[in-house]
Coordinates of C-alpha atoms and ligand atoms in Angstrom, one line a residue:
X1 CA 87.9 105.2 62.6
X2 CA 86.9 101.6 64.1
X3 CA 86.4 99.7 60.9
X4 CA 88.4 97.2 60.3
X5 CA 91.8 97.5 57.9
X6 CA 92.3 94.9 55.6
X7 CA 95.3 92.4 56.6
X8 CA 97.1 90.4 54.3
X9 CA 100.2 88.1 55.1
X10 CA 103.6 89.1 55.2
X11 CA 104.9 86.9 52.2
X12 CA 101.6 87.5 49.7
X13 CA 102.3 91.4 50.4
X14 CA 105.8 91.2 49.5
X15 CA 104.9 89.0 46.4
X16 CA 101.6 91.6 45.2
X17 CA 104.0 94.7 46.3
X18 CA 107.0 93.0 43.5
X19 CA 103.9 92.6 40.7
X20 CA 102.5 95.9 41.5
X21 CA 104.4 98.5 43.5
X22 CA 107.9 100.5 42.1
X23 CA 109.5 100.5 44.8
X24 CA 111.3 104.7 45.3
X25 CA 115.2 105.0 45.0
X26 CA 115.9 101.1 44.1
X27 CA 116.9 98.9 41.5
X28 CA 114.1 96.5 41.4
X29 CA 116.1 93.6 40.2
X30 CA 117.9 93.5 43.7
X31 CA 114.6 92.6 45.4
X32 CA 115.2 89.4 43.7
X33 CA 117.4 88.3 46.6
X34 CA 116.6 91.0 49.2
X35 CA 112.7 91.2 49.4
X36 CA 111.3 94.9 50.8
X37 CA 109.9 93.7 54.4
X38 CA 105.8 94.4 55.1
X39 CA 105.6 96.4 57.9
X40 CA 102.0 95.8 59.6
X41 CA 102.1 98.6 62.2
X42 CA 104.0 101.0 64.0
X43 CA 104.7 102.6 67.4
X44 CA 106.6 105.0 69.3
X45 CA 109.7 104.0 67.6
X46 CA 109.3 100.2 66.4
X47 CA 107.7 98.8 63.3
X48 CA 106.0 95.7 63.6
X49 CA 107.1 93.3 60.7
X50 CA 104.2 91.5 58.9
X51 CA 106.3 88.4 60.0
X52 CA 105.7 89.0 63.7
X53 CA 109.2 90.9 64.1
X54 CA 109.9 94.0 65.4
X55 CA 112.3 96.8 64.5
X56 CA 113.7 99.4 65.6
X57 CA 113.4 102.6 63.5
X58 CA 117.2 103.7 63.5
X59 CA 117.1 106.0 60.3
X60 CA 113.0 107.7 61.4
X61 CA 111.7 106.2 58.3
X62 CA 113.7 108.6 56.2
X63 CA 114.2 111.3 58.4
X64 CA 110.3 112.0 58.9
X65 CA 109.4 110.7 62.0
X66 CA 109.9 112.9 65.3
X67 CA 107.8 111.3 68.4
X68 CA 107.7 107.8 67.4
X69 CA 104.9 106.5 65.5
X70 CA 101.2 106.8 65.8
X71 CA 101.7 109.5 68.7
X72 CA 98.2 109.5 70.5
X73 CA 98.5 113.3 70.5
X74 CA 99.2 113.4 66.4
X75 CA 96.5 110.7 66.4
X76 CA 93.9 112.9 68.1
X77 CA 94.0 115.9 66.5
X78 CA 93.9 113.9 63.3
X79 CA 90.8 112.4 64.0
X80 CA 89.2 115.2 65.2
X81 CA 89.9 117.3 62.1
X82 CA 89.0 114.8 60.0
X83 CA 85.6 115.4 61.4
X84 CA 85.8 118.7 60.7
X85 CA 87.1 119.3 57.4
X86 CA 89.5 116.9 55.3
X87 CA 90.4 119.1 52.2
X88 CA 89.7 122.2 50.4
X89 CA 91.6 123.8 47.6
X90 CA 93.4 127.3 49.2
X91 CA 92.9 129.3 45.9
X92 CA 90.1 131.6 47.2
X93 CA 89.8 129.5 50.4
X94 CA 91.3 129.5 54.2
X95 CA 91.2 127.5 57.0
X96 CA 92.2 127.6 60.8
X97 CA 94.4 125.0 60.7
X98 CA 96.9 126.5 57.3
X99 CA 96.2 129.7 58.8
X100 CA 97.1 128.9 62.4
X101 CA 100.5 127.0 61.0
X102 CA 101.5 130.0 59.3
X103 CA 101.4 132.0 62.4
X104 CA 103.2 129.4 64.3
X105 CA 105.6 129.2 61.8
X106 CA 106.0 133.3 61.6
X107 CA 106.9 133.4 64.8
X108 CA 109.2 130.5 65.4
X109 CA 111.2 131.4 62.2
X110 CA 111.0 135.4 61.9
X111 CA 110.0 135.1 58.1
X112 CA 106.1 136.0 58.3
X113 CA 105.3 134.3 54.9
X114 CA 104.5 130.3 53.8
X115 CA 103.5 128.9 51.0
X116 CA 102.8 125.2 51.1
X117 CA 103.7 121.8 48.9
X118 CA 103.4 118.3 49.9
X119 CA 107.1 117.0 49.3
X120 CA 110.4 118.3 49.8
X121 CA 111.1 118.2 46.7
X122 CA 108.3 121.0 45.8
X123 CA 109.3 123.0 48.7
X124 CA 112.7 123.1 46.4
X125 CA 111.3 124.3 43.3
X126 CA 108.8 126.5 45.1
X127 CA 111.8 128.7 46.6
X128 CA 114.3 128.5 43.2
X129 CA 111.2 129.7 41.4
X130 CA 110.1 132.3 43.9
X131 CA 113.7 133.6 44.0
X132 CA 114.3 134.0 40.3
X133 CA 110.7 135.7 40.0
X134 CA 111.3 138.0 42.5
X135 CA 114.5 139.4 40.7
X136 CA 111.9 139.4 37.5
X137 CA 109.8 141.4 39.3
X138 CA 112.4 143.3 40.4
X139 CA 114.1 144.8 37.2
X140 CA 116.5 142.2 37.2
X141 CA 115.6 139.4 35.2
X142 CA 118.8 138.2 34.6
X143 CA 119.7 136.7 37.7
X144 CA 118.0 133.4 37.3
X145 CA 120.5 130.6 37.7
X146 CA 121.3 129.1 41.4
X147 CA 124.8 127.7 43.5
X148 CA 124.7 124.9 45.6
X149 CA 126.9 122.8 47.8
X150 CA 129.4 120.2 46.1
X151 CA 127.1 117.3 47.6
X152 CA 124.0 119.4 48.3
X153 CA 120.8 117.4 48.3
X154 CA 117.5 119.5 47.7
X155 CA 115.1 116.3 46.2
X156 CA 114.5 114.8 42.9
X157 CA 112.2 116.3 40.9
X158 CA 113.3 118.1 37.3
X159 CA 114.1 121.2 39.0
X160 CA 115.2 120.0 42.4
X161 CA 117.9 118.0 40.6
X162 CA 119.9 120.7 39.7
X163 CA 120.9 121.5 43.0
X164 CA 121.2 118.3 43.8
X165 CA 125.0 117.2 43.3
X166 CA 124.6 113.6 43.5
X167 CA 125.9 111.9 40.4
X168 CA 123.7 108.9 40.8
X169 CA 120.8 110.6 41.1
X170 CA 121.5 112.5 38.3
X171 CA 123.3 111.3 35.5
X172 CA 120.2 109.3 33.6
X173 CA 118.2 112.7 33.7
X174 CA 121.1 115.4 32.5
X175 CA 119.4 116.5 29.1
X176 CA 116.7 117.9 31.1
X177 CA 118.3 119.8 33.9
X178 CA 119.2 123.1 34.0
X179 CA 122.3 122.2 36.0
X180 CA 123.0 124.7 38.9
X181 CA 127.0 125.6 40.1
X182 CA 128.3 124.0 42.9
X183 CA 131.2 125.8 45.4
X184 CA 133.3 123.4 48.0
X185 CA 131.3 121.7 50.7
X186 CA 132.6 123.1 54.3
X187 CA 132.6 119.6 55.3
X188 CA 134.5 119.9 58.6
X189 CA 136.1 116.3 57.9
X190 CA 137.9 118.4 55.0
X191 CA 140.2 119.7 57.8
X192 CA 144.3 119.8 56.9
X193 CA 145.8 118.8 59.6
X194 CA 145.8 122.0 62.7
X195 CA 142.9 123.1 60.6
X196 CA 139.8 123.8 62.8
X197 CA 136.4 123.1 61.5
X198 CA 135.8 127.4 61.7
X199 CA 138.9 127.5 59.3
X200 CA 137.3 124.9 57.1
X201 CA 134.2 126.8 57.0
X202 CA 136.5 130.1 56.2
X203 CA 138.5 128.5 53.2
X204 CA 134.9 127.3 51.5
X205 CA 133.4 130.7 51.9
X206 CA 136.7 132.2 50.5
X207 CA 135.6 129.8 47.3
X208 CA 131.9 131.2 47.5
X209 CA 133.2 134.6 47.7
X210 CA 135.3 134.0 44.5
X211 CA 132.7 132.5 42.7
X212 CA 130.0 135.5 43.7
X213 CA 132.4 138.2 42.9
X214 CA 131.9 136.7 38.9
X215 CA 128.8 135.6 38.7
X216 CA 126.8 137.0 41.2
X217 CA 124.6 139.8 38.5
X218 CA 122.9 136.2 37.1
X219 CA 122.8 134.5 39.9
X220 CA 119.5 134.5 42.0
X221 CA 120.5 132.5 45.3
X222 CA 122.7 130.5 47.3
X223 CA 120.8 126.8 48.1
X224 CA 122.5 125.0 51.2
X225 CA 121.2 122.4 53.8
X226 CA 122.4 124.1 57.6
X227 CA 125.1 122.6 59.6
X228 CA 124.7 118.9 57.5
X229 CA 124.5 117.5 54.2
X230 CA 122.5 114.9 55.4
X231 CA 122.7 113.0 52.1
X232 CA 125.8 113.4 51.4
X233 CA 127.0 111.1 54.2
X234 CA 126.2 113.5 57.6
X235 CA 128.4 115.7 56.6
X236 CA 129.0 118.2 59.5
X237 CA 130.3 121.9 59.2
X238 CA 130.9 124.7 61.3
X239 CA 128.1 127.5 61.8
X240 CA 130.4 130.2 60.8
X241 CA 130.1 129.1 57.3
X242 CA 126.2 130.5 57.2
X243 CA 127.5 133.4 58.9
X244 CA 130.1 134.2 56.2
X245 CA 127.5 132.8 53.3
X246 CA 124.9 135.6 55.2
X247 CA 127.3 138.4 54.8
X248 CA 127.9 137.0 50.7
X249 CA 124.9 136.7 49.5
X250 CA 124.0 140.7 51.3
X251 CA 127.1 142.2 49.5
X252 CA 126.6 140.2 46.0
X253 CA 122.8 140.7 46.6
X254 CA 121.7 137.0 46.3
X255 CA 119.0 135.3 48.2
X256 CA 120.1 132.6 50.6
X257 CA 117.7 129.9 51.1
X258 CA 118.0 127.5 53.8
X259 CA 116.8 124.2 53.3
X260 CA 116.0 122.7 56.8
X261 CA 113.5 119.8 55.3
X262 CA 116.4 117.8 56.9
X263 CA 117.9 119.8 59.9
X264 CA 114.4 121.6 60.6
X265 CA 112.1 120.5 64.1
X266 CA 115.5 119.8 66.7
X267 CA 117.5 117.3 64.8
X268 CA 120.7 118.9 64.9
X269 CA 119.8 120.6 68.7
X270 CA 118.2 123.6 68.2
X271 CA 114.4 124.1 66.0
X272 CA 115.9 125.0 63.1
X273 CA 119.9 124.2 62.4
X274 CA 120.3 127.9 60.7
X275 CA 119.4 130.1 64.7
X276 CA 123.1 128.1 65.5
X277 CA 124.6 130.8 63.3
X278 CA 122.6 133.5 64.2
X279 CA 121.4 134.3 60.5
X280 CA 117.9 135.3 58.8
X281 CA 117.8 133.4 55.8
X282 CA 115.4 135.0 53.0
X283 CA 113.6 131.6 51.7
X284 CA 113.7 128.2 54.4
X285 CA 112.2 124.8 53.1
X286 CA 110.7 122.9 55.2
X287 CA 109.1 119.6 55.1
X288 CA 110.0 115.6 56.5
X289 CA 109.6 116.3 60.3
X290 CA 107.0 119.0 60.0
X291 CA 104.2 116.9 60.4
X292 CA 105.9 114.6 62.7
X293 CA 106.3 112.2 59.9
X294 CA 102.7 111.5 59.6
X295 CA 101.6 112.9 56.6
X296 CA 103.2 114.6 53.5
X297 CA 103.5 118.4 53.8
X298 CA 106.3 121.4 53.2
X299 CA 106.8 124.9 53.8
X300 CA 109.0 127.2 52.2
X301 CA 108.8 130.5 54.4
X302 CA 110.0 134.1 53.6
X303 CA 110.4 137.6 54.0
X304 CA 108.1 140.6 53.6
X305 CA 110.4 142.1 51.3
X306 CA 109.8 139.2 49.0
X307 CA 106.2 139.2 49.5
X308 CA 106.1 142.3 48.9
X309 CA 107.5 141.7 45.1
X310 CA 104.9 140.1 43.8
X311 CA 101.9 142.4 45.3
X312 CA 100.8 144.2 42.8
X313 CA 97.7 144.7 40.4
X314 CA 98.8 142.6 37.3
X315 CA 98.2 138.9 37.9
X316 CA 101.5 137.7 36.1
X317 CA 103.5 139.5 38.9
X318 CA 101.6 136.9 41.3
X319 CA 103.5 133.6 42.5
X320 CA 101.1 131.4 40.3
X321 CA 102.1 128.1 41.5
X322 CA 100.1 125.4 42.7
X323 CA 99.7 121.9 44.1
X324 CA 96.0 120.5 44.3
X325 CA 96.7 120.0 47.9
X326 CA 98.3 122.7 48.7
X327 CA 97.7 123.2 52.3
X328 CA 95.9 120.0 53.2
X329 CA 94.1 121.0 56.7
X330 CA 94.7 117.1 57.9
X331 CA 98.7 117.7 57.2
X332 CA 98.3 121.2 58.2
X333 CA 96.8 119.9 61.6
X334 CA 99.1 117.3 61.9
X335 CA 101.7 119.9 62.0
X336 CA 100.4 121.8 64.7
X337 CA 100.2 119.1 66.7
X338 CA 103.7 118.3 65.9
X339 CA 104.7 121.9 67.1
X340 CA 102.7 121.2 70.5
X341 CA 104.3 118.4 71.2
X342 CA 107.8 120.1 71.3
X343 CA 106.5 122.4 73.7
X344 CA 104.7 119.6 76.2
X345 CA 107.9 117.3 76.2
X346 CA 110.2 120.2 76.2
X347 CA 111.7 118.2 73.5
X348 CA 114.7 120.1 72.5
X349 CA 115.8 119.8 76.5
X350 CA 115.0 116.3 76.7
X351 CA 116.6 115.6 73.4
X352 CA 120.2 117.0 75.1
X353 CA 119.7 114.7 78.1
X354 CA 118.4 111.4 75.7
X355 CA 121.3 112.2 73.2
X356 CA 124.3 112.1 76.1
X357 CA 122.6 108.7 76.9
X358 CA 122.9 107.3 73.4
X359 CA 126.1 108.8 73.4
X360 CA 127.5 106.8 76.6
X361 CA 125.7 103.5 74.7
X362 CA 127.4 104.3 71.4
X363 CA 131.0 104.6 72.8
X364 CA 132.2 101.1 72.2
X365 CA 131.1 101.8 68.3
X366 CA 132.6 105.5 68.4
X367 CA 136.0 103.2 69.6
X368 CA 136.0 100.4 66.9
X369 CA 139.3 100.0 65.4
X370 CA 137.3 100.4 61.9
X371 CA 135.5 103.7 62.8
X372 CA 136.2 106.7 61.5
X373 CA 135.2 110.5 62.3
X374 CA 132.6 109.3 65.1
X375 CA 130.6 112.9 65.3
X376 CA 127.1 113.7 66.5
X377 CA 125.0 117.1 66.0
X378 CA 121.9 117.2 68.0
X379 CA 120.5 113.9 67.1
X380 CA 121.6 112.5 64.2
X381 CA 124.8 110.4 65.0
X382 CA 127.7 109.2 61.9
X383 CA 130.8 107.2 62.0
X384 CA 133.0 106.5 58.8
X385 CA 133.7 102.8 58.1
X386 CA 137.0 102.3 56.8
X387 CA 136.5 98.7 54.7
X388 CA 137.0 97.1 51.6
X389 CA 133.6 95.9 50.9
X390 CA 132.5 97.5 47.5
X391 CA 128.9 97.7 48.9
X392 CA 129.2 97.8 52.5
X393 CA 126.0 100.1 52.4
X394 CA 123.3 97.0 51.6
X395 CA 125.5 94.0 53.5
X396 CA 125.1 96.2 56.5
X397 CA 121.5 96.9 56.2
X398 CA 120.7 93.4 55.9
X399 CA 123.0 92.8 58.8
X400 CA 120.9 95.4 61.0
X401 CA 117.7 93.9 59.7
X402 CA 118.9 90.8 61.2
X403 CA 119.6 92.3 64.6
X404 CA 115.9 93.6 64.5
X405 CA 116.9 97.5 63.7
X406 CA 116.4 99.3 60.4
X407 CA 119.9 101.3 59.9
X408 CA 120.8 102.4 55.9
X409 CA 124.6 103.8 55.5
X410 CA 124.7 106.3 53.0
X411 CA 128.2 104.8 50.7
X412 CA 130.7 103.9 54.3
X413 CA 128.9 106.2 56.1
X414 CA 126.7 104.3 58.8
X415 CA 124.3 107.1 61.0
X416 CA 121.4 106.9 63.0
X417 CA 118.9 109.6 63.1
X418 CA 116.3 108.3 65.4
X419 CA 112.9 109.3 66.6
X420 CA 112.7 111.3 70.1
X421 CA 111.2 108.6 72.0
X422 CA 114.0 106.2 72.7
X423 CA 114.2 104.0 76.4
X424 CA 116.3 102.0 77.7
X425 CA 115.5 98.9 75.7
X426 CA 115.4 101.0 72.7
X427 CA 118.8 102.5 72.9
X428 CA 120.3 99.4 73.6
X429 CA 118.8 97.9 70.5
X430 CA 120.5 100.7 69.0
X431 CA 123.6 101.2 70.0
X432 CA 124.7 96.7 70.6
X433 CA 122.9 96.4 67.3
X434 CA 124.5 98.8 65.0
X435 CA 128.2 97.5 66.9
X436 CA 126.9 93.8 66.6
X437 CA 126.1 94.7 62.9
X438 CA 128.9 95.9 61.6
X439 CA 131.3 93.6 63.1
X440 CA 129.2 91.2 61.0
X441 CA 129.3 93.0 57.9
X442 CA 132.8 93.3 58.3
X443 CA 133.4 89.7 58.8
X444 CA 132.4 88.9 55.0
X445 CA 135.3 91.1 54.2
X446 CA 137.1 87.9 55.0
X447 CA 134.2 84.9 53.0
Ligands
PLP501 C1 114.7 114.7 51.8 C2 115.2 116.0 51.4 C3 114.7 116.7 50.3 C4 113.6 116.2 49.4 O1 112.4 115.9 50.1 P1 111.3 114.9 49.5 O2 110.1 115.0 50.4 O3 112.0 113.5 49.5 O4 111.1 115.3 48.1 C5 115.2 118.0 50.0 N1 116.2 118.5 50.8 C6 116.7 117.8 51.8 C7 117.8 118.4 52.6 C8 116.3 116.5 52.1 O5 116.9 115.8 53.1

């Protein structure tokens, strides 16, 4: 710390990142008219533009960032780590800050078992694979292929994709994937008309129960993101689906993991989005907001019972899986002090109070004639735009840009999902720029 980091100008960044850099989940071509933006710095929830101007991080950088950026307490505990220890492998190795997470982690989930990646993504394959080995190792080898949600989203690696049932992200790459079932979404905006979310959530399970009843002896678990398919356009359902999917995948005997590398750390109100039902999943994923979006780690937890499968004296009965930083003590500590932070700021009360506040300045945008299914769950916020723009999504991310606030619809979904730190200025920046936005994106309907 103190030395000085290299700055270069906004425009010869851009111009070196275009030669250089690939950017992630873009068609590179299009940065011929819309150039990615350098971002110098960062804090609480603004990024500082290479260019001098500021924005306001509407979408968390992706859904990572919880207390705003460069937290001083995340920052501390960093630095002090870092002059402890930065990295050792954890084959044949421990250290208090992995060892203190898990315990953290133990108690805040009930499932007294983590094994760590350093994406999403991994956290994904580390559960499918887990799950399929521990029917292996339990006589039942046969039970080895996976359901998910129409919509689901579990990352994009080989074996995360076929989960993941988003054509787009999958269609270039279907030789290679083992592709995964899909049942209905519960999707609450699925509703017939006098149909409560609950009954939605009823009538999908009645589809998961069908589906089980035929296929559950080679099927090894149920993969579903709690309470919303983020990616899929915030799409909200009722908590008595993972009730019902509980008491499925106990009568067909099929795991149910939970991924919460979305929903996990308070974003949809509660720490985790699955203690809304009630249920004890047997695998959860965890990653994005775990370190507070600071550095890259994830988590998939579970049970004793599935520990307990792969203890044994022969080796290949072992989970031998491995990432070279598995269990990074920086990321690991970066974690913890993620987790104290909830605790200092009472974040998941304050969150209740700061959301009804955002609420009151999103109202006018919840109201415009063009708006669709306004909802909200904890802290991530959607509205449906009804429009004839073919690709609404990128006119109105430029249009945000220009009112100084980073905000990506997913399709004509617009959402915010911002960090926990907003004030005043910040929600207004918010809520008038994501109204004053779209009207703009919606007057080129019209050019
Ligand atoms: C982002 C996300 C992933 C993938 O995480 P990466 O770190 O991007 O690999 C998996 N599942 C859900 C629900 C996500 O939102």
């Amino acid at each position: 710390m103190g030395t000085a980091t290299p700055v270069a100008a906004g425009g010869d960044l851009v111009a070196r990142s275009l030669a250089h850099v690939w950017h992630p989940c873009t068609q590179m071509k299009r940065h011929e008219a819309q150039p990615p933006v350098a971002i110098a710095r960062a804090q609480g929830p603004w990024l500082y533009g290479s260019d001098g101007r500021r924005y306001l991080d509407g979408i968390s950088s992706w859904w990572v960032n919880l207390f705003g950026h460069s937290h001083p307490h995340i920052k501390a505990a960093l630095a002090d780590q870092m002059e402890r220890l930065d990295h050792v492998m954890l084959a044949g190795f421990t250290h208090a800050p992995v060892v203190e997470l898990s315990e953290r982690l133990s108690v805040l989930t009930g499932l007294g078992h983590a094994f760590y990646g350093s994406d999403g993504a991994a956290a994904t394959e580390i559960a499918l694979k887990m799950s399929a080995h521990y029917w292996r190792n339990t006589g039942r080898p046969g039970k080895s292929r996976f359901v998910g949600l129409a919509g689901g989203y579990h990352g994009e690696t080989v074996g995360a994709l076929a989960v993941t049932d988003i054509a787009l992200f999958r269609e270039a790459y279907a030789p290679l994937v083992r592709l995964a079932a899909t049942v209905p979404s519960p999707d609450a905006r699925a509703a017939a008309p006098g149909e409560t979310p609950a009954d939605v959530a009823r009538r999908s399970a009645a589809a998961l129960e069908a589906w089980l009843a035929e296929h559950h002896a080679d099927t090894a678990a149920l993969i579903v993101e709690p309470l919303v398919q983020c990616a899929a356009g915030m799409a909200l359902h009722d908590p008595e689906y993972l009730r019902l999917a509980r008491a499925l995948c106990d009568r067909y005997e099929v795991h149910l993991v939970v991924d919460e590398i979305a929903t996990g750390f308070g974003r949809t109100g509660s720490l985790f989005a699955h203690q809304q039902a009630g249920i004890r999943p047997d695998f959860i994923c965890l990653s994005k907001g775990l370190t507070g979006g600071t550095l890259p780690l994830s988590a998939v937890l579970t049970t004793d019972t599935v520990y307990q499968a792969f203890y044994a004296d022969e080796v290949a009965r072992g989970f031998l899986h491995s990432h070279s930083y598995t269990g990074n003590p920086l990321a690991c500590r970066a974690a913890l002090a993620t987790l104290e932070l909830f605790d200092q700021l009472d974040a998941l009360n304050a969150n209740r109070a700061l959301a009804e506040r955002i609420d009151a300045a999103c109202a006018p945008l919840a109201r415009h004639p063009r708006v669709r299914h306004a909802r909200r769950l904890g802290m991530v916020w959607a509205w449906d735009i009804e429009t004839t723009l073919p690709d609404f999504s990128r006119r109105y991310h430029q249009q945000a840009m220009a009112h100084g606030l980073v905000l990506r619809p997913i399709g004509n979904t617009l959402y915010a999902m911002p960090p926990y730190v907003l004030d005043a200025e910040a929600i207004n920046c918010l809520a008038s720029g994501a109204l004053d936005a779209l009207n703009a994106t919606l007057n080129e309907e019209t050019c």
